Tab-separated table of C-alpha atoms and ligand atoms in Angstrom:
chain	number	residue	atom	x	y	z
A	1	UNK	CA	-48.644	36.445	151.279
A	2	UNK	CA	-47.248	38.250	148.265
A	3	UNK	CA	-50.126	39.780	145.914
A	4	UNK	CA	-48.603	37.772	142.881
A	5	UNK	CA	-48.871	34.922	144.666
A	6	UNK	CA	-52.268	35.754	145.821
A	7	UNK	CA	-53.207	36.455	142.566
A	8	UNK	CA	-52.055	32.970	141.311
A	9	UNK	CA	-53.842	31.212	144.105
A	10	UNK	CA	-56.995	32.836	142.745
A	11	UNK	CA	-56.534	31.561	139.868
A	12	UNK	CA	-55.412	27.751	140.262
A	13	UNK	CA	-58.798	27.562	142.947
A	14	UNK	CA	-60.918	28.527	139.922
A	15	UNK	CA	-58.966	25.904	137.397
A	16	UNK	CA	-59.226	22.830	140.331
A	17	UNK	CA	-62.688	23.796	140.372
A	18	UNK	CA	-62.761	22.826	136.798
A	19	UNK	CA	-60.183	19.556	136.356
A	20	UNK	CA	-57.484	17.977	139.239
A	21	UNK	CA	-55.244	16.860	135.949
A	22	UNK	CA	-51.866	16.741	137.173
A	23	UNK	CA	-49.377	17.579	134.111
A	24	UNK	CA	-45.653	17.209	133.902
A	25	UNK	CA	-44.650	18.782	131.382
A	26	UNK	CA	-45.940	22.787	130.795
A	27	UNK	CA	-46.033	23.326	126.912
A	28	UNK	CA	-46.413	26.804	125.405
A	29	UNK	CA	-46.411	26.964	121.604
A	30	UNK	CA	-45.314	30.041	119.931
A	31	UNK	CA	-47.072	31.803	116.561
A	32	UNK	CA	-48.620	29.395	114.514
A	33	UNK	CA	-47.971	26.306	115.927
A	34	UNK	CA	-51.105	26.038	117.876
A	35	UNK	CA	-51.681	23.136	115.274
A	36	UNK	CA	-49.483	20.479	118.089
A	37	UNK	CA	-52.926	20.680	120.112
A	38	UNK	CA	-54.153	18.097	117.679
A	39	UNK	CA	-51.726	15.510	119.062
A	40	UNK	CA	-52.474	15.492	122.211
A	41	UNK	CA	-55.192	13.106	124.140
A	42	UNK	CA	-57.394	15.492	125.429
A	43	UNK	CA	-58.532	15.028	129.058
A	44	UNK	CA	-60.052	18.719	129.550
A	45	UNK	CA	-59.858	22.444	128.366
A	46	UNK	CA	-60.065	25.597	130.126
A	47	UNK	CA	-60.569	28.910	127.956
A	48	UNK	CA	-57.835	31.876	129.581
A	49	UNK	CA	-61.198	33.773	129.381
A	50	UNK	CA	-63.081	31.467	131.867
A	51	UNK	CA	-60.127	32.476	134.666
A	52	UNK	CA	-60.873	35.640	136.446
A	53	UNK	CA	-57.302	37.190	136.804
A	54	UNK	CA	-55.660	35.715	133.688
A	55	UNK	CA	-54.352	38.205	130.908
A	56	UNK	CA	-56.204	36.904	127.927
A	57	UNK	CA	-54.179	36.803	124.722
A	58	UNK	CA	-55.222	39.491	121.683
A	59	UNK	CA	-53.036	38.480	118.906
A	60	UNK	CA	-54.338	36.469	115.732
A	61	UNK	CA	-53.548	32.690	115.184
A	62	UNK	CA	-53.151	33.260	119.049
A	63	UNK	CA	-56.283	31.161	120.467
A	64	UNK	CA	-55.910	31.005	124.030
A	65	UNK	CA	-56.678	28.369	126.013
A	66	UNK	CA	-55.355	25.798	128.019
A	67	UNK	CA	-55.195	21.728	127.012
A	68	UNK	CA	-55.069	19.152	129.590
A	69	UNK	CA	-53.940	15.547	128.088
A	70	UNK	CA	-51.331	13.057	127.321
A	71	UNK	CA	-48.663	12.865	124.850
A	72	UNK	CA	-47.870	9.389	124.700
A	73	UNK	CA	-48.367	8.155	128.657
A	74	UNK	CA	-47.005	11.933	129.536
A	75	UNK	CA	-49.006	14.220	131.197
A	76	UNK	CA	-49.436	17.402	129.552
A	77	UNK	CA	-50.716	21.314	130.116
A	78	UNK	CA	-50.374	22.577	127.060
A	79	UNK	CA	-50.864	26.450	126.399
A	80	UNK	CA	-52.486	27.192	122.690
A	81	UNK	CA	-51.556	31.024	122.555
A	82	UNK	CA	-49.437	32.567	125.088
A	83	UNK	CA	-49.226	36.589	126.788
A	84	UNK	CA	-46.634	38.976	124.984
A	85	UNK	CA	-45.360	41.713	126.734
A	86	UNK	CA	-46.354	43.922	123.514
A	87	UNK	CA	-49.971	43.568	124.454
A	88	UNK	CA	-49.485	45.841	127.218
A	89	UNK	CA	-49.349	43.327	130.046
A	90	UNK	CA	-47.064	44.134	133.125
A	91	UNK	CA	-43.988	41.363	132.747
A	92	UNK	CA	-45.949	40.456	136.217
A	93	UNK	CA	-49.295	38.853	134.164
A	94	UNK	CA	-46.749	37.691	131.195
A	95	UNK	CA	-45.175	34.858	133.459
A	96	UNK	CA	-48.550	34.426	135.945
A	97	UNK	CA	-49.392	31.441	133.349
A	98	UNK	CA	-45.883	29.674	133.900
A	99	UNK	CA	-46.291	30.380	137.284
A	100	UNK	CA	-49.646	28.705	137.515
A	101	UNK	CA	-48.861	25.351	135.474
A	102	UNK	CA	-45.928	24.901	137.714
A	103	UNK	CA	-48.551	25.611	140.667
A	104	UNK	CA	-50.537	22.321	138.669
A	105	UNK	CA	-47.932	20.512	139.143
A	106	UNK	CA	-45.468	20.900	135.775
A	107	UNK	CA	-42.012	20.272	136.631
A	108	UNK	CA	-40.618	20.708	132.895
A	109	UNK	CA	-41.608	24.032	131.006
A	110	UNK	CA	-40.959	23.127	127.258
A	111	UNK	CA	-40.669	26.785	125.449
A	112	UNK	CA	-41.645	27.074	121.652
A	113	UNK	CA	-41.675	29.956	119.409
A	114	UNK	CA	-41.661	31.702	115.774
A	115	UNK	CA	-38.374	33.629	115.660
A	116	UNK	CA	-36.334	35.395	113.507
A	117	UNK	CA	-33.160	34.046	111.945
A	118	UNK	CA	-30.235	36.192	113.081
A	119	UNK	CA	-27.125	33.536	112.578
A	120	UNK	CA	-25.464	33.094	109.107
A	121	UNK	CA	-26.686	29.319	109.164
A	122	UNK	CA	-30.074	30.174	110.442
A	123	UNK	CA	-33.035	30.136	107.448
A	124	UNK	CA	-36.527	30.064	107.395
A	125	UNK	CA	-38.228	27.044	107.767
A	126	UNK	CA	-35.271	25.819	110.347
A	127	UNK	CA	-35.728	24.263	113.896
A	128	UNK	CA	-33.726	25.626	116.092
A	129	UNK	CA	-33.165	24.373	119.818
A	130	UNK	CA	-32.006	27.366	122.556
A	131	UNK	CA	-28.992	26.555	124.137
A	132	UNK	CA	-29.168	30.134	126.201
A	133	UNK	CA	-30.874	33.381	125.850
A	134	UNK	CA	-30.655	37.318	126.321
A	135	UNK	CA	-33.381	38.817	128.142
A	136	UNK	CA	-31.447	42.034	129.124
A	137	UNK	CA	-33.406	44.269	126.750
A	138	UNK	CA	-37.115	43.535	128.206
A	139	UNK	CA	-37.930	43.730	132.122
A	140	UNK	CA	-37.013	41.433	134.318
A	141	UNK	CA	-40.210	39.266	135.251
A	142	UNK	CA	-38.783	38.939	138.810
A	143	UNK	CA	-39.055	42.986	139.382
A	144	UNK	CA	-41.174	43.298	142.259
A	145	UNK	CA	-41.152	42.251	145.825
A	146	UNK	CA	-40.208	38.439	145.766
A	147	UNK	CA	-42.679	35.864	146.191
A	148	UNK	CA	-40.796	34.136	148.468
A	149	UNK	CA	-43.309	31.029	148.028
A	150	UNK	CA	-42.175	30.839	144.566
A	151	UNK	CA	-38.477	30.982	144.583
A	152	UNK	CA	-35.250	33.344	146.110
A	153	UNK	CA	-35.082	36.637	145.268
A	154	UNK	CA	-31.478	36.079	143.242
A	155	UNK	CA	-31.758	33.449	141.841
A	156	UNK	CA	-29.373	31.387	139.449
A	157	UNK	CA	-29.511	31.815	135.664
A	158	UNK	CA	-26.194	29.833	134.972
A	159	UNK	CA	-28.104	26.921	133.029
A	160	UNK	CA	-31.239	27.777	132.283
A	161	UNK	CA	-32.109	25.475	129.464
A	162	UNK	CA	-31.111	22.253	131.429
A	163	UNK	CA	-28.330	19.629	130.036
A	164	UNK	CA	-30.542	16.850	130.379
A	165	UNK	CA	-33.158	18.060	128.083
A	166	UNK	CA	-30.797	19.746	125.838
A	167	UNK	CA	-28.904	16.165	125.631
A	168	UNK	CA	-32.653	14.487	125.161
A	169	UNK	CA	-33.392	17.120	122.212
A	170	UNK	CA	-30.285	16.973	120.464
A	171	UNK	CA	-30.522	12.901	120.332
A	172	UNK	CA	-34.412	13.129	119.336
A	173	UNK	CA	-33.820	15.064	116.526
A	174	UNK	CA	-30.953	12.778	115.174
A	175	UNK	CA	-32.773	9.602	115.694
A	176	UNK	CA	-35.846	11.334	114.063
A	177	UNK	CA	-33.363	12.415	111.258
A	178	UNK	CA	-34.771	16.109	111.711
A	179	UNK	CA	-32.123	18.930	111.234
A	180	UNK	CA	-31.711	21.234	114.463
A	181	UNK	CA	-29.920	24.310	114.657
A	182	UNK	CA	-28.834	25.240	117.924
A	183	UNK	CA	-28.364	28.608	119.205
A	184	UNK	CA	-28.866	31.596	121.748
A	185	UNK	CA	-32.233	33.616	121.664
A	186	UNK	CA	-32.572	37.005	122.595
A	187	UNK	CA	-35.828	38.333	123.783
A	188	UNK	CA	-37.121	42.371	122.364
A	189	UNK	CA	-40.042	43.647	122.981
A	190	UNK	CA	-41.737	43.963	119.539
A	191	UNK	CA	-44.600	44.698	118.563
A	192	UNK	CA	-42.840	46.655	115.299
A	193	UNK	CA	-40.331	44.012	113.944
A	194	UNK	CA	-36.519	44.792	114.487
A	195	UNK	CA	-34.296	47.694	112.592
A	196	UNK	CA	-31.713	45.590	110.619
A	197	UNK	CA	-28.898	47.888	113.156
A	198	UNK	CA	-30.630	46.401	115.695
A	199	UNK	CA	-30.445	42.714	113.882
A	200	UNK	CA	-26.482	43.653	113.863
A	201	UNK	CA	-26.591	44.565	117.589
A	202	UNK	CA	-28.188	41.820	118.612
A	203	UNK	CA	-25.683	39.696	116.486
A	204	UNK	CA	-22.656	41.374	118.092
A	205	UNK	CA	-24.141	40.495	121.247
A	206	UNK	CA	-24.257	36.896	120.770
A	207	UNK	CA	-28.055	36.123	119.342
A	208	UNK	CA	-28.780	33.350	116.528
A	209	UNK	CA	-32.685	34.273	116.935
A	210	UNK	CA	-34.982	37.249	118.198
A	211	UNK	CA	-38.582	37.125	119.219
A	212	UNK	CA	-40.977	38.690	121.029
A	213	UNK	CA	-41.479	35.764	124.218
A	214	UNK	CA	-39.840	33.333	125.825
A	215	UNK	CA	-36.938	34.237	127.732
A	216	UNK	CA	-39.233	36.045	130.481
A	217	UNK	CA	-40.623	32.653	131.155
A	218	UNK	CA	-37.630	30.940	131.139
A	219	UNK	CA	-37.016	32.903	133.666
A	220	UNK	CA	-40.026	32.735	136.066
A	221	UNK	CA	-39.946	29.165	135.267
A	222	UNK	CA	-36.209	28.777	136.873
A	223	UNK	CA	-36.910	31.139	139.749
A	224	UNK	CA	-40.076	28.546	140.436
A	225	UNK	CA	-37.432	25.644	139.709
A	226	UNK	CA	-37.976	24.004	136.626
A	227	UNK	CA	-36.506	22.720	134.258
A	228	UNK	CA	-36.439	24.808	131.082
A	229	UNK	CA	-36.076	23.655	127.001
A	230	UNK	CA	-37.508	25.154	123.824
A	231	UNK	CA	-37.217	25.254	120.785
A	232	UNK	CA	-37.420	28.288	118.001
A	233	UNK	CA	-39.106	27.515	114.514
A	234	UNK	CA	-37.007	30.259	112.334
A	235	UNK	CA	-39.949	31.616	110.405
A	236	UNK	CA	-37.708	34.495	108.442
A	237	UNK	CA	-34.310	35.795	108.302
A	238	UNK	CA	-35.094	38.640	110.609
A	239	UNK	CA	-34.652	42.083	109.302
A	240	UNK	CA	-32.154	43.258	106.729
A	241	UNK	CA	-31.018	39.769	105.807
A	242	UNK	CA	-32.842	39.089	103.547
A	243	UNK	CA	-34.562	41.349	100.487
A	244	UNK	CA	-38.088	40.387	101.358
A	245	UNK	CA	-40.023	43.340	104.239
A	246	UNK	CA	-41.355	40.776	107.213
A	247	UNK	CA	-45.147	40.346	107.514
A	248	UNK	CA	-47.207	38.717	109.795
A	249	UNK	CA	-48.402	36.471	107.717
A	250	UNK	CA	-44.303	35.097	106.274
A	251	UNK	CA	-44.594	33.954	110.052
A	252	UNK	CA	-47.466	31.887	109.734
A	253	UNK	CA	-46.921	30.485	107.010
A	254	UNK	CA	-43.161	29.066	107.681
A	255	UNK	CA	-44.465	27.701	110.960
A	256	UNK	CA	-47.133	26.277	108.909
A	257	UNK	CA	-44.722	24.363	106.088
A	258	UNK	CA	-42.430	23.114	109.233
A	259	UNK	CA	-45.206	21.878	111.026
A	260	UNK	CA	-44.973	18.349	110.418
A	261	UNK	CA	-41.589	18.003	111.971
A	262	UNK	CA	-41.987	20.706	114.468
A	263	UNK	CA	-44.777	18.677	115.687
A	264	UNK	CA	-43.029	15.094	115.269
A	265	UNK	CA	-39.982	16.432	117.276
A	266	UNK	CA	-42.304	18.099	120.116
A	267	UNK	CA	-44.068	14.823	120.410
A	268	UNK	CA	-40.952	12.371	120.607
A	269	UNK	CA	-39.064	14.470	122.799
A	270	UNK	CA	-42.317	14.769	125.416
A	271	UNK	CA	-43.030	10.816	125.498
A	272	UNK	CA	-38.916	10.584	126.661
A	273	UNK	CA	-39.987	13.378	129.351
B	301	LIG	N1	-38.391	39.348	114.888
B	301	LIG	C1	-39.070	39.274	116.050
B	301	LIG	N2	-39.966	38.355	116.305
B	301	LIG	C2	-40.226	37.448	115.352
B	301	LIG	C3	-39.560	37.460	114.114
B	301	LIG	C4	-38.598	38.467	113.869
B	301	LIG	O1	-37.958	38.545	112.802
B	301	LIG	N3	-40.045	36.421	113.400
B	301	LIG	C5	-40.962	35.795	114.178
B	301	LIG	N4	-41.076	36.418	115.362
């Protein structure tokens, strides 16, 4: 047995020790929308912390733990707070948590973030839906020897954020009457917030958004065989588009005003899932 997958065995014993719920959907949310918790039907809870070989998250507004519940009659594992690569994690503990809510028995990983606008059309305050992303500029979370009881060693990234779901967003929104950008999100490492040549780089290249997440589990969520959505809540024009320096805090505070139909879309799209 691989020692990933070792490791992720360890850690799925110690959370059936503590609930047999058996989600469908795997939700992460992204910088400041840890506030969707709220709508979910709590079944049970598990602290990262109470998990012996999970990376615990160190960011503020990042509260980590997971929720077990329903969303409508769905069943849910939702992630409040995820593991960034800037932390100092190995890409290896980033995607363990992906790895281990497919292990519980998610089939759909539903990807949210903060991001920054990169796109002409993109502002703050915008929902954006990823069509495709870039991960070419972090490491690859499938670097390693393969665990083989996970998924091939080459796998497929042709369609990574599936048609279906894509189709089911895109008609959610509309019926909700909620505005969605769509667009291509390229994954950087962070911690320090982009150059604005690198905002033009990455705009050359193809990106409508950058963050510091995501794509990485995309990834190890395809290589397990998901299928993969998300959606980015543009909290800024990212850097050199707009007059204002970025904060912390700008984040927080756009995912907090477009909280009410980031969470109305999230919930509508799950009870379709
Ligand atoms: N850049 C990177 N990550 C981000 C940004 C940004 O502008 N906004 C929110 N997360």
């Amino acid at each position: 047995m691989s020692k990933v997958y070792d490791r992720l065995e360890k850690c799925f014993k110690q959370v059936r020790e503590k609930t047999d719920f058996q989600p469908k959907v795997a939700l992460i949310l992204g910088s400041g929308l840890g506030d969707f918790a709220n709508e979910i039907k709590v079944e049970a809870e598990i602290p990262y912390g109470d998990i012996d070989g999970f990376p615990v998250s160190t960011v503020a507004g990042h509260d980590g733990r997971f929720i077990f519940g329903y969303v409508g009659s769905v069943p849910v594992v939702c992630m409040k707070g995820r593991v960034h690569y800037y932390e100092g994690y190995a890409m290896e503990d980033v995607v363990l948590p992906t790895r281990l809510m497919h292990m519980m028995g998610a089939e759909i990983l539903f990807l949210t973030n903060a991001a920054g606008g990169v796109g002409d059309d993109m502002e703050a305050g915008d929902l954006m839906m990823i069509t495709d992303h870039i991960a070419c500029f972090v490491p690859n979370p499938l670097i390693g020897p393969n665990p083989e009881e996970l998924g091939t060693r080459f796998p497929d990234m042709s369609e990574i954020y599936g048609k279906d779901l894509r189709e089911l967003i895109r008609s959610t929104a509309a019926e909700k009457g909620i505005d969605l950008k769509e667009g291509v999100y390229c994954q950087l490492t962070g911690p320090s917030y982009e150059s604005p040549a690198e905002i033009r780089m990455v705009k050359t290249f193809g990106g409508d958004a950058v963050g510091m997440s995501t794509a990485v589990e995309a990834i190890a969520g395809r290589h397990a065989g998901m299928r993969i959505c998300g959606i980015s809540l543009i909290s800024n024009k990212a850097a050199g588009l707009s007059a204002t320096p970025l904060s912390h805090k700008e984040v927080q505070e756009a995912a907090d005003k477009a909280s009410a139909k980031f969470k109305t879309l999230v919930r509508e799209i799950i009870t379709k899932m």
